[in-house]
XYZ file of C-alpha atoms in Angstrom:
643
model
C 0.000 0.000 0.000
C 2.631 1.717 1.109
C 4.722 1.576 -1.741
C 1.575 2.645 -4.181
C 0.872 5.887 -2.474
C 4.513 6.667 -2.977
C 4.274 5.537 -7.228
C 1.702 8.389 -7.338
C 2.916 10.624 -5.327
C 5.385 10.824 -8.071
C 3.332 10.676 -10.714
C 1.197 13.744 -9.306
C 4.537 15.306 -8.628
C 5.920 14.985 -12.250
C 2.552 15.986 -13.616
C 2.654 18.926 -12.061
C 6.206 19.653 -12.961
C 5.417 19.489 -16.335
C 2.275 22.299 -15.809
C 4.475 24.566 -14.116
C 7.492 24.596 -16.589
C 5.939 25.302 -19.899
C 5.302 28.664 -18.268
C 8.980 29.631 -17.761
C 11.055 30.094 -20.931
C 14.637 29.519 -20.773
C 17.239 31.837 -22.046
C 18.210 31.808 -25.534
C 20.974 29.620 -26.551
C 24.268 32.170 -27.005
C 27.715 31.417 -28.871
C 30.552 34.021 -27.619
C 33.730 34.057 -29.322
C 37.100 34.557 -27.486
C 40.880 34.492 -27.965
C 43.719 34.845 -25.635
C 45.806 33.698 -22.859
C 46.933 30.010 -23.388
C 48.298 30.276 -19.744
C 44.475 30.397 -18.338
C 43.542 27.964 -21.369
C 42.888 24.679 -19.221
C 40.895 26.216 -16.988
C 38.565 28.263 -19.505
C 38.305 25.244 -21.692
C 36.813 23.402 -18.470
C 34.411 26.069 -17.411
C 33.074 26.282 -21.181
C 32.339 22.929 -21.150
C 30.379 23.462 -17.804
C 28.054 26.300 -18.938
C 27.438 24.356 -22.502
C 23.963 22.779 -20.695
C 22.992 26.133 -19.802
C 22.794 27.357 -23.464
C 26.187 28.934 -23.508
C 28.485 28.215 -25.981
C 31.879 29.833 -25.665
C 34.625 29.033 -28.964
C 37.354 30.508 -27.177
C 41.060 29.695 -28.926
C 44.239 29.973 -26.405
C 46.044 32.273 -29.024
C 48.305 34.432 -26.194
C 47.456 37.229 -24.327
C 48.822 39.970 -26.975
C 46.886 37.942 -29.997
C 43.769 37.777 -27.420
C 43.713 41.945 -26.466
C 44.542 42.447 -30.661
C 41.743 40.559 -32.070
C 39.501 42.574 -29.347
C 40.812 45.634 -30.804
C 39.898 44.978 -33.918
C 36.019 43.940 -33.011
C 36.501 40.681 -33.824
C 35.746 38.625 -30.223
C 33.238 39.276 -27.283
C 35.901 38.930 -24.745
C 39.016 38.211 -24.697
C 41.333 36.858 -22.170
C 44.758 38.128 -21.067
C 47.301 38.140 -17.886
C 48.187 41.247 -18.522
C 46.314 44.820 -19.171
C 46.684 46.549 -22.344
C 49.865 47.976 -23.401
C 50.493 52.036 -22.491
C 54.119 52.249 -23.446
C 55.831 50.125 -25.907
C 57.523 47.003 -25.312
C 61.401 46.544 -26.036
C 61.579 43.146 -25.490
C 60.168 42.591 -28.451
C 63.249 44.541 -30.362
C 63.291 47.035 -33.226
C 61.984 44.391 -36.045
C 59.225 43.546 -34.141
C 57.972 47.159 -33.799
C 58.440 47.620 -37.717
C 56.421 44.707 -38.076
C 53.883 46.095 -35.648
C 54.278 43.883 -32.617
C 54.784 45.257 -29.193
C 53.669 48.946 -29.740
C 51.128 51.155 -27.713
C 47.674 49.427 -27.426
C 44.957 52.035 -27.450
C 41.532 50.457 -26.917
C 38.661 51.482 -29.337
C 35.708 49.908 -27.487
C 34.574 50.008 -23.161
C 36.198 47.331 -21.185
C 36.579 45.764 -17.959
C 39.113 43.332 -16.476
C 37.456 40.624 -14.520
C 40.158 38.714 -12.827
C 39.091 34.635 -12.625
C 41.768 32.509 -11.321
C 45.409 32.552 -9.893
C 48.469 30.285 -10.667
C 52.060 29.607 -10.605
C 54.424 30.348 -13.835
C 56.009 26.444 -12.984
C 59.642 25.661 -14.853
C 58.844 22.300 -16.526
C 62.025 20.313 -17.302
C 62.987 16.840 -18.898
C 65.891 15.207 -17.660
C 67.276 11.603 -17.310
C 69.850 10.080 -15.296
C 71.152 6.489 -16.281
C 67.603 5.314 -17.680
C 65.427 7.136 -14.592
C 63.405 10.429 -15.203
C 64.846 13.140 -12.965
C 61.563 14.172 -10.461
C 63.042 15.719 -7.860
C 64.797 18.818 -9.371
C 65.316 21.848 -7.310
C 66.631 25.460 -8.248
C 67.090 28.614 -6.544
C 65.810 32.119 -8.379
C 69.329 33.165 -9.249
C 70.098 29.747 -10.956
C 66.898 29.779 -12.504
C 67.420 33.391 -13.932
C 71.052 32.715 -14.953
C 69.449 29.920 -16.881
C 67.394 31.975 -19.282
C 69.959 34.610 -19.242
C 72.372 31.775 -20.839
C 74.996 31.982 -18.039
C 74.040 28.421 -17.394
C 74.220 26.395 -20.343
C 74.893 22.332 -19.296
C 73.455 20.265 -16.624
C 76.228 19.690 -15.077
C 77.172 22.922 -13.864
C 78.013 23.565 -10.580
C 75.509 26.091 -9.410
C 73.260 23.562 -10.319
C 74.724 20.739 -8.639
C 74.924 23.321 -5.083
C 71.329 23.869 -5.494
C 69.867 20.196 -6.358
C 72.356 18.335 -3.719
C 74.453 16.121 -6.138
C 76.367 16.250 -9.488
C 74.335 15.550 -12.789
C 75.895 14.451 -16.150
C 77.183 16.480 -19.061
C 74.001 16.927 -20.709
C 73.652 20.792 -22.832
C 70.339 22.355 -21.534
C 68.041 23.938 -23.851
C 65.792 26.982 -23.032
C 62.440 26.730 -24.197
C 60.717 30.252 -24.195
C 57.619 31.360 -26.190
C 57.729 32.953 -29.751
C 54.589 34.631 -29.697
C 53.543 37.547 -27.110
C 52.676 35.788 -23.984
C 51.447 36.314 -20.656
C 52.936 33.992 -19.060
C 56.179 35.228 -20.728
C 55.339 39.049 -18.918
C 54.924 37.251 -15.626
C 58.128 35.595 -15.756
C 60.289 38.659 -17.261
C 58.462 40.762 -14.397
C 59.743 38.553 -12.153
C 63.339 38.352 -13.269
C 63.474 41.980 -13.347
C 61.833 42.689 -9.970
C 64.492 40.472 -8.579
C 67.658 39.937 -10.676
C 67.398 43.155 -12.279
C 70.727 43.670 -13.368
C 71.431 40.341 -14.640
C 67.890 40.374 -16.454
C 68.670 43.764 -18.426
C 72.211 43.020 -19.030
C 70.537 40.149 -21.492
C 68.143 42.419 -22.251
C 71.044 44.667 -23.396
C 72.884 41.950 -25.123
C 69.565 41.214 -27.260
C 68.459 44.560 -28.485
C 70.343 47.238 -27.248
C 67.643 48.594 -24.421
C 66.549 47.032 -21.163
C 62.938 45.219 -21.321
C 61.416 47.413 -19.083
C 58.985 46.557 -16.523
C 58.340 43.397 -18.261
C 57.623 41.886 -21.685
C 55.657 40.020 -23.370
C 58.228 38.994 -26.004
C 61.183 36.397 -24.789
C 64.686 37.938 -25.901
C 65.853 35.254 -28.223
C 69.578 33.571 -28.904
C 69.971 30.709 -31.205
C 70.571 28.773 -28.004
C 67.230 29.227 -27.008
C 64.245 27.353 -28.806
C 61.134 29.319 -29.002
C 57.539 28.101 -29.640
C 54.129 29.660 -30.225
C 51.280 28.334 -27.231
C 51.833 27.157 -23.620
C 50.378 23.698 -24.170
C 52.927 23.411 -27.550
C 56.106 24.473 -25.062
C 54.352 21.515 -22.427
C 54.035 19.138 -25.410
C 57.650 19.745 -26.220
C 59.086 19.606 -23.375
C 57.692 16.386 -22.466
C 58.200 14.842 -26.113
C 61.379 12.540 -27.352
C 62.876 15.769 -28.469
C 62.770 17.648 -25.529
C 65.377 15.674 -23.445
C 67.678 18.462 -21.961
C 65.363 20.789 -22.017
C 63.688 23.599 -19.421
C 60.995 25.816 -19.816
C 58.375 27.986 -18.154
C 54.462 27.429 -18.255
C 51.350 27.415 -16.069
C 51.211 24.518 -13.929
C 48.295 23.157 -14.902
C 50.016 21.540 -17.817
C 52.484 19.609 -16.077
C 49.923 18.599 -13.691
C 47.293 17.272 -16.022
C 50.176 15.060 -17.306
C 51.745 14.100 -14.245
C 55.258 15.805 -15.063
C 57.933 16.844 -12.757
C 58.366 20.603 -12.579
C 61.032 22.592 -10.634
C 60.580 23.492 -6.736
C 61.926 26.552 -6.300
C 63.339 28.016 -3.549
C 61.344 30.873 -1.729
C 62.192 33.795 0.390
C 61.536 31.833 3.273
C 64.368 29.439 2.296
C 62.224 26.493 1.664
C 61.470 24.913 -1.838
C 58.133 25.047 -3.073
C 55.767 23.837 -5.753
C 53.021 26.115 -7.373
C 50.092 23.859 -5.758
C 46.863 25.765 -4.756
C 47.573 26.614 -1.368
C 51.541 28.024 -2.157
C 50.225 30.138 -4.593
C 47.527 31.501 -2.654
C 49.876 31.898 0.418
C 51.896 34.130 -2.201
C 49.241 36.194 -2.930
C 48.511 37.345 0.235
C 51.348 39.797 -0.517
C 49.689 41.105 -3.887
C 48.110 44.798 -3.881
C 44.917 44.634 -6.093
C 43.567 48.330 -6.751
C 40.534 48.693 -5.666
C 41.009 46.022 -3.010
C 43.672 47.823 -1.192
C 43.197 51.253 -2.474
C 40.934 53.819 -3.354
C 40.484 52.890 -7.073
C 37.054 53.161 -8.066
C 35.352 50.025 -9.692
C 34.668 52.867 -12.729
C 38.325 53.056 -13.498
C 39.164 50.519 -16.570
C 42.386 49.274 -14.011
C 40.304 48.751 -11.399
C 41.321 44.911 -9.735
C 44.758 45.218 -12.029
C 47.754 43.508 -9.777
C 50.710 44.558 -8.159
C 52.771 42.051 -7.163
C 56.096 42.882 -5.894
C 54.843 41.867 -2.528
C 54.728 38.837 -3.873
C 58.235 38.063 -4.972
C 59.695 38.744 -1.435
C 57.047 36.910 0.323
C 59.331 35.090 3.204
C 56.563 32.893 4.407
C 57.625 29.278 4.060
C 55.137 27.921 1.815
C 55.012 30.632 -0.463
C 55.518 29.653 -4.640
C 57.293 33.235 -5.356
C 55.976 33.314 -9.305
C 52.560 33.135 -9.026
C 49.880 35.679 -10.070
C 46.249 36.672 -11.441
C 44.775 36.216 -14.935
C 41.784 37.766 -16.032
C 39.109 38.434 -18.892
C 38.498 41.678 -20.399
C 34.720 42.500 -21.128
C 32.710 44.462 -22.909
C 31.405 47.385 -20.499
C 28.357 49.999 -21.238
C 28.714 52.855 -19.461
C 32.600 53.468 -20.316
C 34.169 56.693 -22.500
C 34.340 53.966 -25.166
C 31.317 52.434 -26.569
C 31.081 48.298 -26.431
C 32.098 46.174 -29.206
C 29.453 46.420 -32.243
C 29.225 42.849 -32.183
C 27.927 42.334 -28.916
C 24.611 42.738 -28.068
C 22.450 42.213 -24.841
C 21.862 38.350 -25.509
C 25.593 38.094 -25.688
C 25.891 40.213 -22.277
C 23.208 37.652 -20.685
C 25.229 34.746 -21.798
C 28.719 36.277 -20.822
C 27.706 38.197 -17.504
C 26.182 34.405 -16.402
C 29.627 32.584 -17.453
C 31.455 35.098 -15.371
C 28.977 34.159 -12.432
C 29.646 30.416 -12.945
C 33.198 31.381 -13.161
C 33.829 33.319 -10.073
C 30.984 31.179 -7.809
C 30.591 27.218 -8.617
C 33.488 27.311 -11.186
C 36.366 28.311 -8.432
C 35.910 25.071 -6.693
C 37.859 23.416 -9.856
C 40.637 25.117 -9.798
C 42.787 23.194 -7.575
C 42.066 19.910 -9.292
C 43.437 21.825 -13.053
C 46.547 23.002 -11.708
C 45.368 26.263 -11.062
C 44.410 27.944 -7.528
C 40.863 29.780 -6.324
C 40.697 33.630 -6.241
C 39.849 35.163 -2.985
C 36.224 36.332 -1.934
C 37.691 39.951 -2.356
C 38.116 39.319 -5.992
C 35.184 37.311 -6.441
C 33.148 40.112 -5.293
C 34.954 42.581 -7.551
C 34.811 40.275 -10.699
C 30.883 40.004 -9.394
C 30.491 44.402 -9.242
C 32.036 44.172 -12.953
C 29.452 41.872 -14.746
C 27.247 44.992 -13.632
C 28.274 46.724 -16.153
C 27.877 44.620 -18.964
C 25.582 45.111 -21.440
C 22.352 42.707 -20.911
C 23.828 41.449 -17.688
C 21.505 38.775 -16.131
C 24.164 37.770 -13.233
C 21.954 36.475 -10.230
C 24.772 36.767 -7.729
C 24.395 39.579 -5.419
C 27.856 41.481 -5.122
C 27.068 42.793 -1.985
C 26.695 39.538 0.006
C 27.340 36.949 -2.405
C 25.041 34.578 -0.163
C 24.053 33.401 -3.666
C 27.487 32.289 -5.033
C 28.261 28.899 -4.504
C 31.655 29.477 -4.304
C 33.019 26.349 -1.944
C 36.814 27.616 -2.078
C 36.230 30.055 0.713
C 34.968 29.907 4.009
C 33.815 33.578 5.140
C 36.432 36.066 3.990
C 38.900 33.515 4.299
C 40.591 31.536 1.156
C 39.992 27.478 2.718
C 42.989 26.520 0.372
C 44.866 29.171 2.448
C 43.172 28.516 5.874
C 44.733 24.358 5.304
C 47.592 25.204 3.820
C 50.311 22.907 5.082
C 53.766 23.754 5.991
C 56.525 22.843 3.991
C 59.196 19.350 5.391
C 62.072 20.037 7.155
C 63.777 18.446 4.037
C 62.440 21.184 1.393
C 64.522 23.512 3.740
C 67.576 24.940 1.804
C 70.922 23.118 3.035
C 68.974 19.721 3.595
C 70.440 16.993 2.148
C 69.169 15.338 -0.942
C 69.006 11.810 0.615
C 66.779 13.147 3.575
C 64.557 12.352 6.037
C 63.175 13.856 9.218
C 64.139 12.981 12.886
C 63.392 14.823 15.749
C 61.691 17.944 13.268
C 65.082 17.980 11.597
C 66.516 17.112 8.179
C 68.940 14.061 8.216
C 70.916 12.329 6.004
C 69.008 8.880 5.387
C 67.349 8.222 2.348
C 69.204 7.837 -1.163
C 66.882 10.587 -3.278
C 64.124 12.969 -2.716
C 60.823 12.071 -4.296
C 58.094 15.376 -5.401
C 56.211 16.708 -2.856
C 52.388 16.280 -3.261
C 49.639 18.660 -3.978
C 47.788 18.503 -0.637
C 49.843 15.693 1.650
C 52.347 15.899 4.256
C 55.952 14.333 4.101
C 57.553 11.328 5.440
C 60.978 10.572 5.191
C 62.173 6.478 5.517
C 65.401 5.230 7.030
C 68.544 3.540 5.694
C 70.653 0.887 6.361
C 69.873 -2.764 8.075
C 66.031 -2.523 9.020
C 65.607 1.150 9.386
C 62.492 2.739 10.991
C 60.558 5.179 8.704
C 59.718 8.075 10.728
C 56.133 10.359 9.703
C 57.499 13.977 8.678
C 56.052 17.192 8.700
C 52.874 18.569 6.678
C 53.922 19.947 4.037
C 52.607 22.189 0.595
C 52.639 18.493 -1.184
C 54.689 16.696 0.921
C 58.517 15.571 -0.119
C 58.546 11.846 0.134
C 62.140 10.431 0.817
C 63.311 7.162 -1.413
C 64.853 4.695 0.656
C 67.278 2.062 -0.248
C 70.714 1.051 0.635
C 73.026 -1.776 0.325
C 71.557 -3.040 3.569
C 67.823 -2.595 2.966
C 67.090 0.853 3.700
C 62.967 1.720 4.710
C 60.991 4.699 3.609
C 58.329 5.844 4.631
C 55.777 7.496 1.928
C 53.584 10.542 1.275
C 51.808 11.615 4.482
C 48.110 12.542 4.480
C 46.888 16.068 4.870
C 47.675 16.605 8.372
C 51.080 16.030 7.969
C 51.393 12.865 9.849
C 53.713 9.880 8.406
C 51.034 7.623 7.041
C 50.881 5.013 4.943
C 53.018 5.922 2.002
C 54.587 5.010 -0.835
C 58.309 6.107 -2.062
C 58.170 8.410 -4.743
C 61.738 7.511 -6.119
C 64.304 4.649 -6.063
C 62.755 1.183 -7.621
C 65.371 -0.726 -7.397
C 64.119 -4.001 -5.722
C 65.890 -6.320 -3.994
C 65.988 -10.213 -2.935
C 63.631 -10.902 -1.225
C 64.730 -11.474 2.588
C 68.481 -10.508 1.548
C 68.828 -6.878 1.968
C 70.930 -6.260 -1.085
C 69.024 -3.272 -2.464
C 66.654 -1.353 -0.583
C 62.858 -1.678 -0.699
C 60.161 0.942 0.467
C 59.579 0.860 4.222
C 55.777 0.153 5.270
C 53.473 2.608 7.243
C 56.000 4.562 9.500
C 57.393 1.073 10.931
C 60.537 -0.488 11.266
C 61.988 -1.248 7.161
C 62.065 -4.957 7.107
C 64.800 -5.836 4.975
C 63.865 -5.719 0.783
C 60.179 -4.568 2.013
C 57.992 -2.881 0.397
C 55.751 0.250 0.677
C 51.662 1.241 0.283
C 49.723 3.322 -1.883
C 50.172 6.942 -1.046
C 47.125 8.306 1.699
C 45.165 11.477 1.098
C 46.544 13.917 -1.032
C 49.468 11.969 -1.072
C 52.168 11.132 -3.909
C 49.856 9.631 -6.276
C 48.232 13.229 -7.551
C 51.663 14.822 -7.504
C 53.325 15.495 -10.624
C 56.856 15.120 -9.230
C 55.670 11.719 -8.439
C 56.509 8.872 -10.568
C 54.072 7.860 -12.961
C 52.559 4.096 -12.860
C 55.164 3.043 -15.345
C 57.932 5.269 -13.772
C 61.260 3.112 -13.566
C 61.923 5.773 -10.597
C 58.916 4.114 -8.683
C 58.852 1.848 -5.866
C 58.080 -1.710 -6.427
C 54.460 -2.353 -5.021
C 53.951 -5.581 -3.007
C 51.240 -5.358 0.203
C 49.551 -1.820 -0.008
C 46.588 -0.470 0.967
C 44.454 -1.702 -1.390
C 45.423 -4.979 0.528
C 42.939 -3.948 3.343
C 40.121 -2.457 0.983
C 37.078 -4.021 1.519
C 34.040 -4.338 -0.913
C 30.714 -3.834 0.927
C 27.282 -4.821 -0.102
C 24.969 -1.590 -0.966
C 21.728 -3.480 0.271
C 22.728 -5.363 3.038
C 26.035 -2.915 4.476
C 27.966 -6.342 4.545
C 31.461 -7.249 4.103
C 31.823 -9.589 1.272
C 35.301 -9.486 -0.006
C 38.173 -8.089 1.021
C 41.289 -7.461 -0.727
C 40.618 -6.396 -3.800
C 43.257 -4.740 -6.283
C 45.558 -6.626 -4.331
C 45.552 -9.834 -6.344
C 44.624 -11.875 -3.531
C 41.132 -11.282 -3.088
C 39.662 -12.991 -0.172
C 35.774 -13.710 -0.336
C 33.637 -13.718 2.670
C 30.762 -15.526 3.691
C 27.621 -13.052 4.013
C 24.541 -13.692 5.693
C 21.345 -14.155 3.378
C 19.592 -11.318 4.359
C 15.605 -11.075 2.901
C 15.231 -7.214 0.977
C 12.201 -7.643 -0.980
C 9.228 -6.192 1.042
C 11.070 -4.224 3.919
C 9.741 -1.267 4.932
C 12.630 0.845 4.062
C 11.460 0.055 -0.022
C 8.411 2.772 0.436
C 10.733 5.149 2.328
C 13.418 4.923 -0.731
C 10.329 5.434 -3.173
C 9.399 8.453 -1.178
C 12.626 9.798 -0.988
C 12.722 9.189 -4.945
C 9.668 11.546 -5.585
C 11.119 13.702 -2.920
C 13.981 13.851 -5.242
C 12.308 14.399 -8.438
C 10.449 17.473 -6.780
C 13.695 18.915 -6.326
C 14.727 18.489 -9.810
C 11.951 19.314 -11.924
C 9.437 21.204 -9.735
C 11.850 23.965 -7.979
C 13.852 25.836 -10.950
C 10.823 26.794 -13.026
C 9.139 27.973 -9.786
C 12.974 29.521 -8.991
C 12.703 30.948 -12.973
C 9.532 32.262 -12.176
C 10.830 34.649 -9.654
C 14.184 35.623 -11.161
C 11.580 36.709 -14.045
C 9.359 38.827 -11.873
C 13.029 40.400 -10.429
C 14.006 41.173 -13.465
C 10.829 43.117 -14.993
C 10.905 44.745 -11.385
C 14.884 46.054 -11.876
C 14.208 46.593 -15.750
C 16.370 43.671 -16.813
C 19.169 44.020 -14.374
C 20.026 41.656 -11.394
C-alpha cells in the first residue's frame, strides 16, 4: 500500500512539474567568441564545457594574451582573455623588427572594457631530464640559478651552481631553453619577475639582445639561437615532455604539467624552503599582492580597477610561499565606459557572458585546484561580481554585496579554505637539507638515497637507511617531499603523508630498485611509519598523497617503488543493500571472499521510504527551478532587466 501511495505521489509530482514549466522560458541559446591567454587555457576550456547545458556556448582559442587583447581591438571577439592589461608604453623586449612589423607597440583600446580577474596560478619551470635510464623528479633550483638559466649563463646540466642547489652532481648533458615565440602572458609574468628580482642580470641580457633594457616586463622572450622558441603554452608543455625535448627547461602554467603528471622545478622561496606552485603556495603568495581597488581607493569605474601589483609577492618570506605566481583575467565588454562596447555584442551576448562570469567566479572556483590552477579570494570574487554589472544585458543572479548566492566552496567567510589548510613545507624542502633526507626529531637528516616530489595537498615522510631502518612520519607539508629509501643493507621509507602532515601510509616516490627478497641487497620501500624490514615494500600513497603529484613517478615510472602489500590490501568491498562485508582485498591480487549472511530485501519497509525519498527527489529536480525561474523573471521586470 505503502509503496503505491509513494508511485503516485510521483506521478502527481511529475505531472505537475510538467504544468508549471511550460510557463517559464529559458534563455536563448548564445555562442561568444574569445581568444587569448593560453596560460588560463585549461581552466577556460573546463568552465566552457560546464556552462554548454545552460545554453552557452563559448569558442574561445588559447592564441596568447597579446593575440587575445589584438583581435579585441579589432572587433573581432566578445571577450578576450589576457594576464596582462593593455599595453600604455611600448615594449622593447620585443626589439626594433618587431615594432616595424607592428608587434609590441602602444595598445589604445577602441571599445569600453573591464578586467574581470578569474583565477590565480604559478608560472612552474617544466624540465625533462634523465639520469642512467630514470626520469629526474626531484629537481630543485634557486631564483638566481633559474634566472642565470634563461639569461644563458648556465648552459649544461652539469654545472656547478646547479649541482649546489639540487644536492648532487648531474651528467654532461647541454640544456636547452624553451621560451615562447609569440607575445605571452605567461612570458610578462616571468620577465616581471626576473626583473623585480635579478634586475641587473635580467637587463644586461636584455642589453645583449636589443640594445635597451625590457622594461617593466615583456611580453616577447629575448631570443639567442641557443634558445628554442615556440608559439602556445600547451605546444612548449608538449615539447618539453616529447622525445625531443630531453635536456630541455621551460616555463608554463602549472596546470600543464599537472594534467600530465610531469615533474616541474621546486623553487626556492624567500623563506628558504622549496616550493611547488600547488593551490595553497600560490595563494599563500598572494597574500602579498596589492589589487587596486582592493587595497586602495580605485574606483570600480576606473578601466584598471582589480589590475595587480605584485612585488609583494616576490619577497614573500613565508615558508610555503611559490614566489611566481599571479592573477589572470578576462576583459569584457562594459556599457557605461568613454568607449562604446564592441558592435558585435549585443544584450543576448551580455546575458550569456555576464552568467559565465557568475559560474566562473561562484561554482566554477571550486575546480581550480584539481586543473593546476588555484581559487581567487572572496575579495576578488566580489569585484569580478560588481564588474558583470556593467555589462551590457547582464543577467548575473549573484548579489555582489553579500554573495550569499554564489556557490563558491573555495572560501569559508572572507577567508581563502585553500589558504586557511595550507600545510607547511618538510624540514627536508629547507635549503641546506640533504638530498638523501629524512626527518628525525623535526630535523633534516641524512638517510634516504633521493628525494621524491612533494604532493599537492599531503604531508611528508621521510624512511630510514641501512639494516632494518624505521621510517619516521614527517612534517605537513605544501605536497609533501617523500624520501626514497634504499641502501646496500635494505634501507625503509616511509611514503607521502596525508593532509595533516602525519607519516602515514606511504609510498616512495623515487628509487625502484628491488631487492631479494629477505636478503637486503638493495633497498625496498619501508611500510606505514614502521621499522623497514629488509627488501620490504611500501603502500599506496594516503590522502593527497604522492599519487596526484606530478613530481611523483608515474605508474610506469622506472623511478617508482616496487608495489607488493599496499593499501588496497585492506580495501574491503561492501554490499549496498545489506552494508555487509563480502570481499576483502581487492586490487591486491589476492582477493579474499567472505561468507555473508542471506539477508531477505524484498518487502522491507525501508522500499516505500526509498520510493518516497525518490519523488522527494524528483520534486527537487523538476518542480523547484521553473518555480525559482519564475521569480528571477518577476526580479528582473521589477529592476528593468538588471540583477
Amino acid at each position: 500500500m505503502a509503496r503505491t501511495a509513494a508511485m503516485l505521489l510521483t506521478l502527481c509530482l511529475t505531472a505537475a512539474a510538467l504544468l508549471l514549466g511550460q510557463a517559464v522560458p529559458a534563455f536563448a541559446a548564445t555562442t561568444l567568441n574569445a581568444d587569448g591567454s593560453s596560460w588560463a587555457g585549461p581552466a577556460i576550456d573546463q568552465w566552457r564545457n560546464d556552462v554548454n547545458p545552460m545554453g552557452i556556448k563559448i569558442n574561445f582559442s588559447p592564441s596568447g594574451s597579446a593575440a587575445g587583447r589584438n583581435q579585441w581591438a579589432l572587433g573581432q571577439n566578445d571577450f578576450t582573455a589576457s594576464d596582462v592589461p593593455f599595453r600604455t608604453q611600448p615594449d622593447s623586449g620585443v626589439g626594433a623588427g618587431g615594432h616595424e612589423n607592428g608587434s609590441g607597440n602602444i595598445e589604445n583600446p577602441v571599445y569600453g572594457y573591464s578586467y574581470v580577474p578569474i583565477t590565480a596560478g604559478g608560472t612552474a619551470f617544466m624540465y625533462n631530464l634523465t639520469v642512467a635510464g630514470k626520469q629526474v623528479r626531484d629537481l630543485r633550483l634557486s631564483p638566481k640559478t633559474i634566472v642565470e638559466i634563461f639569461t644563458r649563463k648556465i648552459t649544461n646540466w652539469n654545472d656547478p651552481r646547479i649541482t649546489a642547489d639540487y644536492g648532487k652532481a648531474l651528467p654532461s648533458i647541454p640544456m636547452i631553453p624553451i621560451v615562447r615565440s609569440d607575445g605571452s602572458g605567461a612570458t610578462a609574468q616571468f620577465t616581471r619577475w626576473m626583473q623585480h628580482t635579478f634586475q641587473a642580470e635580467w637587463e644586461d641580457y636584455c642589453r645583449s639582445i636589443n640594445n635597451v633594457p625590457c622594461g617593466d616586463y615583456t611580453e616577447f622572450f629575448p631570443k639567442t639561437a641557443q634558445t628554442k622558441a615556440l608559439n602556445g603554452s600547451d605546444v612548449v608543455a608538449n615539447y618539453i615532455m616529447g622525445s625531443a625535448g630531453e635536456g630541455t627547461i621551460g616555463y608554463d602554467e602549472y596546470a600543464f604539467a599537472k594534467g600530465s603528471n610531469w615533474p616541474v622545478v621546486k623553487v626556492l622561496n624567500p623563506g628558504g624552503f622549496f616550493t611547488l606552485p600547488t593551490a595553497s603556495n600560490v595563494a599563500v603568495a598572494l597574500t602579498a599582492a596589492k589589487i587596486r581597488g582592493v587595497d586602495d581607493n580605485t574606483s570600480p569605474s576606473d578601466p584598471n580597477f582589480l589590475q595587480q601589483n605584485l612585488d609583494g609577492v616576490y619577497v614573500n618570506n613565508d615558508p610555503r610561499s611559490y614566489p611566481v605566481s599571479s592573477y589572470s583575467y578576462l576583459i569584457v565588454p562594459r556599457k557605461d565606459a568613454a568607449l562604446p562596447p564592441p558592435p558585435r555584442f549585443n544584450d543576448d551576448k551580455g546575458s550569456a557572458l555576464s552568467r559565465f562570469i557568475s559560474y566562473v567566479l561562484c561554482a566554477g572556483q571550486g575546480k581550480a585546484d584539481e586543473l593546476g590552477y588555484s581559487p581567487i579570494p572572496r575579495n576578488l570574487v566580489r569585484g569580478g561580481i560588481l564588474q558583470t554589472q556593467h555589462v551590457p544585458g547582464n543577467a548575473s543572479t549573484v548579489d555582489p554585496n553579500t554573495l550569499a548566492n554564489c556557490p563558491n566552496p573555495t572560501f569559508t567567510g572572507e577567508e581563502l579554505t585553500v589558504l586557511k589548510n595550507a600545510p607547511q613545507p618538510s624540514p627536508c624542502d629547507a635549503k641546506g637539507a640533504p638530498l638523501d633526507c629524512k626527518v628525525e626529531n623535526g630535523k633534516p637528516v641524512t638517510g634516504g638515497t633521493t628525494s621524491g616530489g612533494s604532493g599537492t595537498t599531503g604531508g611528508a615522510a621521510a624512511g630510514g637507511s641501512g639494516s632494518g631502518g624505521a621510517a619516521t612520519g614527517g612534517a605537513g607539508a605544501a605536497g609533501g617531499a617523500a624520501t626514497g629509501g634504499s641502501g646496500s643493507t635494505g634501507g625503509a621509507t616511509g611514503g607521502a603523508a596525508t593532509t595533516s602532515g602525519a607519516g602515514g601510509t606511504g609510498k616512495a616516490t623515487t628509487t625502484k630498485t628491488p631487492g631479494a627478497t629477505g636478503t637486503g641487497t638493495t633497498g625496498g620501500a619501508a611500510t606505514t611509519g614502521g621499522a623497514g624490514s629488509t627488501g620490504g615494500t611500501g603502500g599506496d600513497a594516503g590522502t593527497g598523497g604522492a599519487a596526484a603529484d606530478p613530481n611523483a613517478p608515474a605508474a610506469d615510472d622506472p623511478n617508482a617503488a616496487v608495489d607488493g602489500t599496499d593499501d588496497q590490501a585492506a580495501e574491503q568491498v561492501v554490499d549496498p543493500q545489506t552494508g555487509q562485508v563480502v570481499a576483502r582485498g581487492r586490487g591486491s591480487g589476492t582477493t579474499t571472499e567472505v561468507t555473508a549472511d542471506v539477508v531477505e530485501v524484498a518487502g522491507r519497509p525501508e522500499d516505500w521510504t526509498l520510493s518516497t525519498l525518490t519523488a522527494l527527489e524528483l520534486l527537487a529536480v523538476v518542480v523547484v527551478p521553473p518555480l525559482l525561474g519564475r521569480r528571477l523573471l518577476r526580479r528582473r521586470s521589477q529592476t528593468g532587466g538588471r540583477s
